[in-house]
Amino acid sequence: MAAARLQFRARLHPFNHDRAAIMNLWQSLPRPSAMTCAGRALVTLLALAGNPAIAADSPIRSLDVTFDGEVYVVNAVFYAPAPQAVAWDVLTDFDRLAKWVPHVADSKILKREETVLTVEQHGVAKYGAASFPYTTERKIELKPPAGIKTTQLKGSMRRVESTIMLEADGKGTRILYHLEIVPSVFAGAVMSKKFVEHEITEQFTAIVGEMSHRVQ
């Protein structure tokens, strides 16, 4: 299972593979035993029980966070009840992103060159009593209407890289997300797998909420 997940992360790149190939790869990964699935389902239900809004209508289809002592790696799949074009518009609306993403105080495009943007953001990452401020300047490479690659140029973390792939799924959109973070010494003292899971869940719940709002 671990080897298969590593293969998936290595090949999840919207600029080298088409969407069909990525989805076929995802579907070909080994599935855990029925007992493991049941156990995970129970854990998920217990975790969501304290938040009825998320439990009733969560956009999360899968969320996996690993940490090897240096790098946090996130692989996640979300579902948005909105057409792919709307999902794309929300994900690339960087100048207004702070209006609906929690803990992002400011987001603005500094430079635009066709499909390559430079975006600056700052805010505070929070989980319970733990928090830390962050600033980041990122290079955003767009491949409309389905691929977004992000690379940190400078900021509070040592390294941040991510990719997003969009795939039409019935009347909605499936969002495949891959993230790698190497935290700074300061951020590393605060971060944990649970911290990262919370941030990703909160951010994408808000992002998908904005997508849903735009189709109402």
PDB file of C-alpha atoms in Angstrom:
ATOM      1  CA  MET A   1       0.000   0.000   0.000  1.00  0.00           C
ATOM      2  CA  ALA A   2       2.767   2.458   0.963  1.00  0.00           C
ATOM      3  CA  ALA A   3       4.687   1.780  -2.242  1.00  0.00           C
ATOM      4  CA  ALA A   4       1.564   2.248  -4.326  1.00  0.00           C
ATOM      5  CA  ARG A   5       0.761   5.568  -2.614  1.00  0.00           C
ATOM      6  CA  LEU A   6       4.320   6.778  -3.264  1.00  0.00           C
ATOM      7  CA  GLN A   7       3.912   5.861  -6.928  1.00  0.00           C
ATOM      8  CA  PHE A   8       0.668   7.826  -7.073  1.00  0.00           C
ATOM      9  CA  ARG A   9       2.289  10.920  -5.514  1.00  0.00           C
ATOM     10  CA  ALA A  10       5.262  10.725  -7.894  1.00  0.00           C
ATOM     11  CA  ARG A  11       3.004  10.578 -10.945  1.00  0.00           C
ATOM     12  CA  LEU A  12       0.355  13.102  -9.895  1.00  0.00           C
ATOM     13  CA  HIS A  13       1.470  15.988 -12.113  1.00  0.00           C
ATOM     14  CA  PRO A  14      -1.032  17.823 -14.338  1.00  0.00           C
ATOM     15  CA  PHE A  15       1.612  18.974 -16.807  1.00  0.00           C
ATOM     16  CA  ASN A  16       2.900  15.497 -17.674  1.00  0.00           C
ATOM     17  CA  HIS A  17      -0.213  13.273 -17.598  1.00  0.00           C
ATOM     18  CA  ASP A  18      -3.776  13.643 -18.756  1.00  0.00           C
ATOM     19  CA  ARG A  19      -6.672  13.440 -16.322  1.00  0.00           C
ATOM     20  CA  ALA A  20      -7.873  10.032 -17.481  1.00  0.00           C
ATOM     21  CA  ALA A  21      -4.489   8.473 -16.788  1.00  0.00           C
ATOM     22  CA  ILE A  22      -4.399   9.941 -13.300  1.00  0.00           C
ATOM     23  CA  MET A  23      -7.881   8.694 -12.467  1.00  0.00           C
ATOM     24  CA  ASN A  24      -7.041   5.214 -13.788  1.00  0.00           C
ATOM     25  CA  LEU A  25      -3.946   5.185 -11.594  1.00  0.00           C
ATOM     26  CA  TRP A  26      -5.955   6.256  -8.527  1.00  0.00           C
ATOM     27  CA  GLN A  27      -8.546   3.544  -9.144  1.00  0.00           C
ATOM     28  CA  SER A  28      -5.829   0.892  -9.588  1.00  0.00           C
ATOM     29  CA  LEU A  29      -4.341   1.419  -6.122  1.00  0.00           C
ATOM     30  CA  PRO A  30      -4.728  -1.524  -3.726  1.00  0.00           C
ATOM     31  CA  ARG A  31      -7.723  -1.225  -1.442  1.00  0.00           C
ATOM     32  CA  PRO A  32      -7.520  -1.967   2.298  1.00  0.00           C
ATOM     33  CA  SER A  33      -9.302  -4.927   3.849  1.00  0.00           C
ATOM     34  CA  ALA A  34     -12.971  -4.729   4.806  1.00  0.00           C
ATOM     35  CA  MET A  35     -11.992  -4.629   8.484  1.00  0.00           C
ATOM     36  CA  THR A  36      -9.642  -1.698   7.828  1.00  0.00           C
ATOM     37  CA  CYS A  37     -12.359   0.135   5.883  1.00  0.00           C
ATOM     38  CA  ALA A  38     -14.831  -0.439   8.692  1.00  0.00           C
ATOM     39  CA  GLY A  39     -12.345   0.819  11.246  1.00  0.00           C
ATOM     40  CA  ARG A  40     -11.591   3.935   9.221  1.00  0.00           C
ATOM     41  CA  ALA A  41     -15.270   4.604   8.691  1.00  0.00           C
ATOM     42  CA  LEU A  42     -15.872   4.410  12.443  1.00  0.00           C
ATOM     43  CA  VAL A  43     -12.974   6.768  13.162  1.00  0.00           C
ATOM     44  CA  THR A  44     -14.275   9.222  10.553  1.00  0.00           C
ATOM     45  CA  LEU A  45     -17.789   9.160  12.009  1.00  0.00           C
ATOM     46  CA  LEU A  46     -16.469   9.759  15.510  1.00  0.00           C
ATOM     47  CA  ALA A  47     -14.248  12.612  14.312  1.00  0.00           C
ATOM     48  CA  LEU A  48     -17.094  14.318  12.485  1.00  0.00           C
ATOM     49  CA  ALA A  49     -19.664  13.794  15.215  1.00  0.00           C
ATOM     50  CA  GLY A  50     -18.649  17.011  16.954  1.00  0.00           C
ATOM     51  CA  ASN A  51     -19.281  19.083  13.834  1.00  0.00           C
ATOM     52  CA  PRO A  52     -22.752  18.369  12.399  1.00  0.00           C
ATOM     53  CA  ALA A  53     -22.306  20.767   9.462  1.00  0.00           C
ATOM     54  CA  ILE A  54     -19.250  18.929   8.164  1.00  0.00           C
ATOM     55  CA  ALA A  55     -20.615  15.492   9.032  1.00  0.00           C
ATOM     56  CA  ALA A  56     -23.799  16.146   7.068  1.00  0.00           C
ATOM     57  CA  ASP A  57     -22.180  17.414   3.882  1.00  0.00           C
ATOM     58  CA  SER A  58     -18.416  17.008   3.792  1.00  0.00           C
ATOM     59  CA  PRO A  59     -16.626  17.572   0.459  1.00  0.00           C
ATOM     60  CA  ILE A  60     -13.855  15.171   1.513  1.00  0.00           C
ATOM     61  CA  ARG A  61     -13.690  11.861  -0.339  1.00  0.00           C
ATOM     62  CA  SER A  62     -10.247  10.919   0.971  1.00  0.00           C
ATOM     63  CA  LEU A  63      -7.512  12.678   2.947  1.00  0.00           C
ATOM     64  CA  ASP A  64      -4.115  11.186   3.729  1.00  0.00           C
ATOM     65  CA  VAL A  65      -1.314  13.037   5.556  1.00  0.00           C
ATOM     66  CA  THR A  66       2.122  11.528   6.140  1.00  0.00           C
ATOM     67  CA  PHE A  67       5.252  12.894   7.822  1.00  0.00           C
ATOM     68  CA  ASP A  68       8.702  11.352   7.529  1.00  0.00           C
ATOM     69  CA  GLY A  69      10.415  13.658  10.027  1.00  0.00           C
ATOM     70  CA  GLU A  70      11.074  16.361   7.432  1.00  0.00           C
ATOM     71  CA  VAL A  71       8.302  16.547   4.828  1.00  0.00           C
ATOM     72  CA  TYR A  72       4.536  16.606   5.294  1.00  0.00           C
ATOM     73  CA  VAL A  73       2.842  15.019   2.273  1.00  0.00           C
ATOM     74  CA  VAL A  74      -0.883  15.381   1.626  1.00  0.00           C
ATOM     75  CA  ASN A  75      -2.911  13.425  -0.926  1.00  0.00           C
ATOM     76  CA  ALA A  76      -6.597  14.246  -0.978  1.00  0.00           C
ATOM     77  CA  VAL A  77      -9.704  13.984  -3.129  1.00  0.00           C
ATOM     78  CA  PHE A  78     -12.626  16.400  -2.750  1.00  0.00           C
ATOM     79  CA  TYR A  79     -15.975  16.667  -4.475  1.00  0.00           C
ATOM     80  CA  ALA A  80     -17.626  19.974  -5.378  1.00  0.00           C
ATOM     81  CA  PRO A  81     -21.298  20.101  -6.484  1.00  0.00           C
ATOM     82  CA  ALA A  82     -20.393  22.643  -9.153  1.00  0.00           C
ATOM     83  CA  PRO A  83     -19.304  22.471 -12.815  1.00  0.00           C
ATOM     84  CA  GLN A  84     -15.591  22.298 -13.534  1.00  0.00           C
ATOM     85  CA  ALA A  85     -15.575  25.836 -14.952  1.00  0.00           C
ATOM     86  CA  VAL A  86     -16.940  27.208 -11.666  1.00  0.00           C
ATOM     87  CA  ALA A  87     -14.444  25.184  -9.639  1.00  0.00           C
ATOM     88  CA  TRP A  88     -11.636  26.570 -11.802  1.00  0.00           C
ATOM     89  CA  ASP A  89     -12.850  30.153 -11.378  1.00  0.00           C
ATOM     90  CA  VAL A  90     -12.908  29.842  -7.578  1.00  0.00           C
ATOM     91  CA  LEU A  91      -9.500  28.159  -7.306  1.00  0.00           C
ATOM     92  CA  THR A  92      -7.871  30.829  -9.478  1.00  0.00           C
ATOM     93  CA  ASP A  93      -9.642  33.853  -7.949  1.00  0.00           C
ATOM     94  CA  PHE A  94      -6.528  34.726  -5.942  1.00  0.00           C
ATOM     95  CA  ASP A  95      -7.290  38.412  -5.385  1.00  0.00           C
ATOM     96  CA  ARG A  96     -10.542  37.557  -3.552  1.00  0.00           C
ATOM     97  CA  LEU A  97      -9.502  34.272  -1.951  1.00  0.00           C
ATOM     98  CA  ALA A  98      -9.187  35.816   1.525  1.00  0.00           C
ATOM     99  CA  LYS A  99     -12.944  36.482   1.517  1.00  0.00           C
ATOM    100  CA  TRP A 100     -13.837  32.791   1.883  1.00  0.00           C
ATOM    101  CA  VAL A 101     -10.706  30.884   2.992  1.00  0.00           C
ATOM    102  CA  PRO A 102     -10.292  30.888   6.805  1.00  0.00           C
ATOM    103  CA  HIS A 103      -7.149  32.395   8.330  1.00  0.00           C
ATOM    104  CA  VAL A 104      -5.987  34.010   5.051  1.00  0.00           C
ATOM    105  CA  ALA A 105      -5.728  37.709   5.874  1.00  0.00           C
ATOM    106  CA  ASP A 106      -4.655  38.900   2.416  1.00  0.00           C
ATOM    107  CA  SER A 107      -4.076  37.423  -1.044  1.00  0.00           C
ATOM    108  CA  LYS A 108      -3.070  39.332  -4.159  1.00  0.00           C
ATOM    109  CA  ILE A 109      -1.579  38.783  -7.586  1.00  0.00           C
ATOM    110  CA  LEU A 110       1.761  40.581  -7.851  1.00  0.00           C
ATOM    111  CA  LYS A 111       2.571  39.611 -11.423  1.00  0.00           C
ATOM    112  CA  ARG A 112       0.775  37.969 -14.334  1.00  0.00           C
ATOM    113  CA  GLU A 113       2.414  36.534 -17.452  1.00  0.00           C
ATOM    114  CA  GLU A 114      -0.179  34.644 -19.500  1.00  0.00           C
ATOM    115  CA  THR A 115      -0.663  31.406 -17.517  1.00  0.00           C
ATOM    116  CA  VAL A 116       2.037  32.050 -14.898  1.00  0.00           C
ATOM    117  CA  LEU A 117       1.226  34.166 -11.834  1.00  0.00           C
ATOM    118  CA  THR A 118       3.119  35.399  -8.800  1.00  0.00           C
ATOM    119  CA  VAL A 119       0.832  35.503  -5.765  1.00  0.00           C
ATOM    120  CA  GLU A 120       1.510  36.862  -2.277  1.00  0.00           C
ATOM    121  CA  GLN A 121      -0.469  35.726   0.759  1.00  0.00           C
ATOM    122  CA  HIS A 122      -0.278  36.103   4.511  1.00  0.00           C
ATOM    123  CA  GLY A 123      -2.357  34.979   7.446  1.00  0.00           C
ATOM    124  CA  VAL A 124      -2.343  32.738  10.511  1.00  0.00           C
ATOM    125  CA  ALA A 125      -2.517  28.935  10.526  1.00  0.00           C
ATOM    126  CA  LYS A 126      -4.518  27.648  13.522  1.00  0.00           C
ATOM    127  CA  TYR A 127      -5.509  24.401  15.173  1.00  0.00           C
ATOM    128  CA  GLY A 128      -6.905  24.575  18.684  1.00  0.00           C
ATOM    129  CA  ALA A 129      -4.521  26.560  20.855  1.00  0.00           C
ATOM    130  CA  ALA A 130      -1.656  26.114  18.376  1.00  0.00           C
ATOM    131  CA  SER A 131      -1.055  28.788  15.731  1.00  0.00           C
ATOM    132  CA  PHE A 132       1.657  30.572  13.783  1.00  0.00           C
ATOM    133  CA  PRO A 133       1.683  33.501  11.344  1.00  0.00           C
ATOM    134  CA  TYR A 134       2.854  32.932   7.800  1.00  0.00           C
ATOM    135  CA  THR A 135       3.758  34.847   4.673  1.00  0.00           C
ATOM    136  CA  THR A 136       4.347  33.325   1.268  1.00  0.00           C
ATOM    137  CA  GLU A 137       5.103  34.363  -2.288  1.00  0.00           C
ATOM    138  CA  ARG A 138       4.257  31.657  -4.783  1.00  0.00           C
ATOM    139  CA  LYS A 139       4.656  30.917  -8.462  1.00  0.00           C
ATOM    140  CA  ILE A 140       1.353  29.633  -9.848  1.00  0.00           C
ATOM    141  CA  GLU A 141       1.407  27.743 -13.162  1.00  0.00           C
ATOM    142  CA  LEU A 142      -2.022  27.335 -14.744  1.00  0.00           C
ATOM    143  CA  LYS A 143      -3.090  24.775 -17.301  1.00  0.00           C
ATOM    144  CA  PRO A 144      -6.749  25.612 -17.975  1.00  0.00           C
ATOM    145  CA  PRO A 145      -9.195  24.178 -17.347  1.00  0.00           C
ATOM    146  CA  ALA A 146      -7.817  21.439 -15.112  1.00  0.00           C
ATOM    147  CA  GLY A 147      -4.282  21.891 -13.763  1.00  0.00           C
ATOM    148  CA  ILE A 148      -2.702  24.192 -11.170  1.00  0.00           C
ATOM    149  CA  LYS A 149       0.882  23.867  -9.953  1.00  0.00           C
ATOM    150  CA  THR A 150       2.132  25.996  -7.048  1.00  0.00           C
ATOM    151  CA  THR A 151       5.736  26.503  -5.918  1.00  0.00           C
ATOM    152  CA  GLN A 152       6.813  28.741  -3.038  1.00  0.00           C
ATOM    153  CA  LEU A 153       9.399  31.316  -4.093  1.00  0.00           C
ATOM    154  CA  LYS A 154       9.914  32.714  -0.593  1.00  0.00           C
ATOM    155  CA  GLY A 155       8.074  32.626   2.693  1.00  0.00           C
ATOM    156  CA  SER A 156       7.729  31.208   6.181  1.00  0.00           C
ATOM    157  CA  MET A 157       8.205  27.562   5.152  1.00  0.00           C
ATOM    158  CA  ARG A 158      11.377  25.988   3.847  1.00  0.00           C
ATOM    159  CA  ARG A 159       9.506  24.439   0.908  1.00  0.00           C
ATOM    160  CA  VAL A 160       5.914  24.324  -0.311  1.00  0.00           C
ATOM    161  CA  GLU A 161       4.802  22.672  -3.557  1.00  0.00           C
ATOM    162  CA  SER A 162       1.332  21.579  -4.616  1.00  0.00           C
ATOM    163  CA  THR A 163      -0.693  20.407  -7.597  1.00  0.00           C
ATOM    164  CA  ILE A 164      -4.431  20.421  -8.209  1.00  0.00           C
ATOM    165  CA  MET A 165      -6.232  18.432 -10.889  1.00  0.00           C
ATOM    166  CA  LEU A 166      -9.908  18.931 -11.732  1.00  0.00           C
ATOM    167  CA  GLU A 167     -12.037  16.150 -13.201  1.00  0.00           C
ATOM    168  CA  ALA A 168     -15.688  16.386 -14.246  1.00  0.00           C
ATOM    169  CA  ASP A 169     -17.771  14.032 -12.087  1.00  0.00           C
ATOM    170  CA  GLY A 170     -21.423  13.933 -13.106  1.00  0.00           C
ATOM    171  CA  LYS A 171     -22.849  17.397 -12.499  1.00  0.00           C
ATOM    172  CA  GLY A 172     -19.980  18.243 -10.166  1.00  0.00           C
ATOM    173  CA  THR A 173     -16.188  18.269 -10.057  1.00  0.00           C
ATOM    174  CA  ARG A 174     -13.654  15.980  -8.453  1.00  0.00           C
ATOM    175  CA  ILE A 175     -10.591  17.772  -7.070  1.00  0.00           C
ATOM    176  CA  LEU A 176      -7.324  15.827  -6.735  1.00  0.00           C
ATOM    177  CA  TYR A 177      -4.894  17.618  -4.445  1.00  0.00           C
ATOM    178  CA  HIS A 178      -1.229  16.886  -3.695  1.00  0.00           C
ATOM    179  CA  LEU A 179       0.822  18.992  -1.268  1.00  0.00           C
ATOM    180  CA  GLU A 180       4.370  18.799   0.088  1.00  0.00           C
ATOM    181  CA  ILE A 181       5.530  21.043   2.943  1.00  0.00           C
ATOM    182  CA  VAL A 182       8.937  21.277   4.606  1.00  0.00           C
ATOM    183  CA  PRO A 183       8.252  23.519   7.621  1.00  0.00           C
ATOM    184  CA  SER A 184      10.608  26.058   9.118  1.00  0.00           C
ATOM    185  CA  VAL A 185      12.012  25.400  12.583  1.00  0.00           C
ATOM    186  CA  PHE A 186       9.386  27.711  14.107  1.00  0.00           C
ATOM    187  CA  ALA A 187       6.442  26.227  12.188  1.00  0.00           C
ATOM    188  CA  GLY A 188       7.742  22.703  12.739  1.00  0.00           C
ATOM    189  CA  ALA A 189       7.496  23.184  16.491  1.00  0.00           C
ATOM    190  CA  VAL A 190       3.753  23.810  16.127  1.00  0.00           C
ATOM    191  CA  MET A 191       2.735  21.597  13.200  1.00  0.00           C
ATOM    192  CA  SER A 192       1.607  17.981  13.390  1.00  0.00           C
ATOM    193  CA  LYS A 193      -0.302  15.586  11.139  1.00  0.00           C
ATOM    194  CA  LYS A 194      -3.541  16.564  12.918  1.00  0.00           C
ATOM    195  CA  PHE A 195      -2.694  20.259  12.451  1.00  0.00           C
ATOM    196  CA  VAL A 196      -2.218  19.766   8.690  1.00  0.00           C
ATOM    197  CA  GLU A 197      -5.365  17.639   8.387  1.00  0.00           C
ATOM    198  CA  HIS A 198      -7.371  20.337  10.149  1.00  0.00           C
ATOM    199  CA  GLU A 199      -6.008  23.125   7.926  1.00  0.00           C
ATOM    200  CA  ILE A 200      -6.672  21.218   4.701  1.00  0.00           C
ATOM    201  CA  THR A 201     -10.165  20.207   5.814  1.00  0.00           C
ATOM    202  CA  GLU A 202     -11.094  23.738   6.848  1.00  0.00           C
ATOM    203  CA  GLN A 203      -9.662  25.369   3.726  1.00  0.00           C
ATOM    204  CA  PHE A 204     -11.238  23.033   1.175  1.00  0.00           C
ATOM    205  CA  THR A 205     -14.567  22.934   2.980  1.00  0.00           C
ATOM    206  CA  ALA A 206     -14.641  26.727   2.597  1.00  0.00           C
ATOM    207  CA  ILE A 207     -13.431  26.617  -1.018  1.00  0.00           C
ATOM    208  CA  VAL A 208     -16.033  24.049  -2.029  1.00  0.00           C
ATOM    209  CA  GLY A 209     -18.621  26.102  -0.151  1.00  0.00           C
ATOM    210  CA  GLU A 210     -17.788  29.083  -2.350  1.00  0.00           C
ATOM    211  CA  MET A 211     -18.097  26.902  -5.457  1.00  0.00           C
ATOM    212  CA  SER A 212     -21.542  25.772  -4.315  1.00  0.00           C
ATOM    213  CA  HIS A 213     -22.554  29.362  -3.557  1.00  0.00           C
ATOM    214  CA  ARG A 214     -21.669  30.479  -7.094  1.00  0.00           C
ATOM    215  CA  VAL A 215     -24.016  27.984  -8.716  1.00  0.00           C
ATOM    216  CA  GLN A 216     -27.023  28.834  -6.520  1.00  0.00           C
TER     217      GLN A 216
END
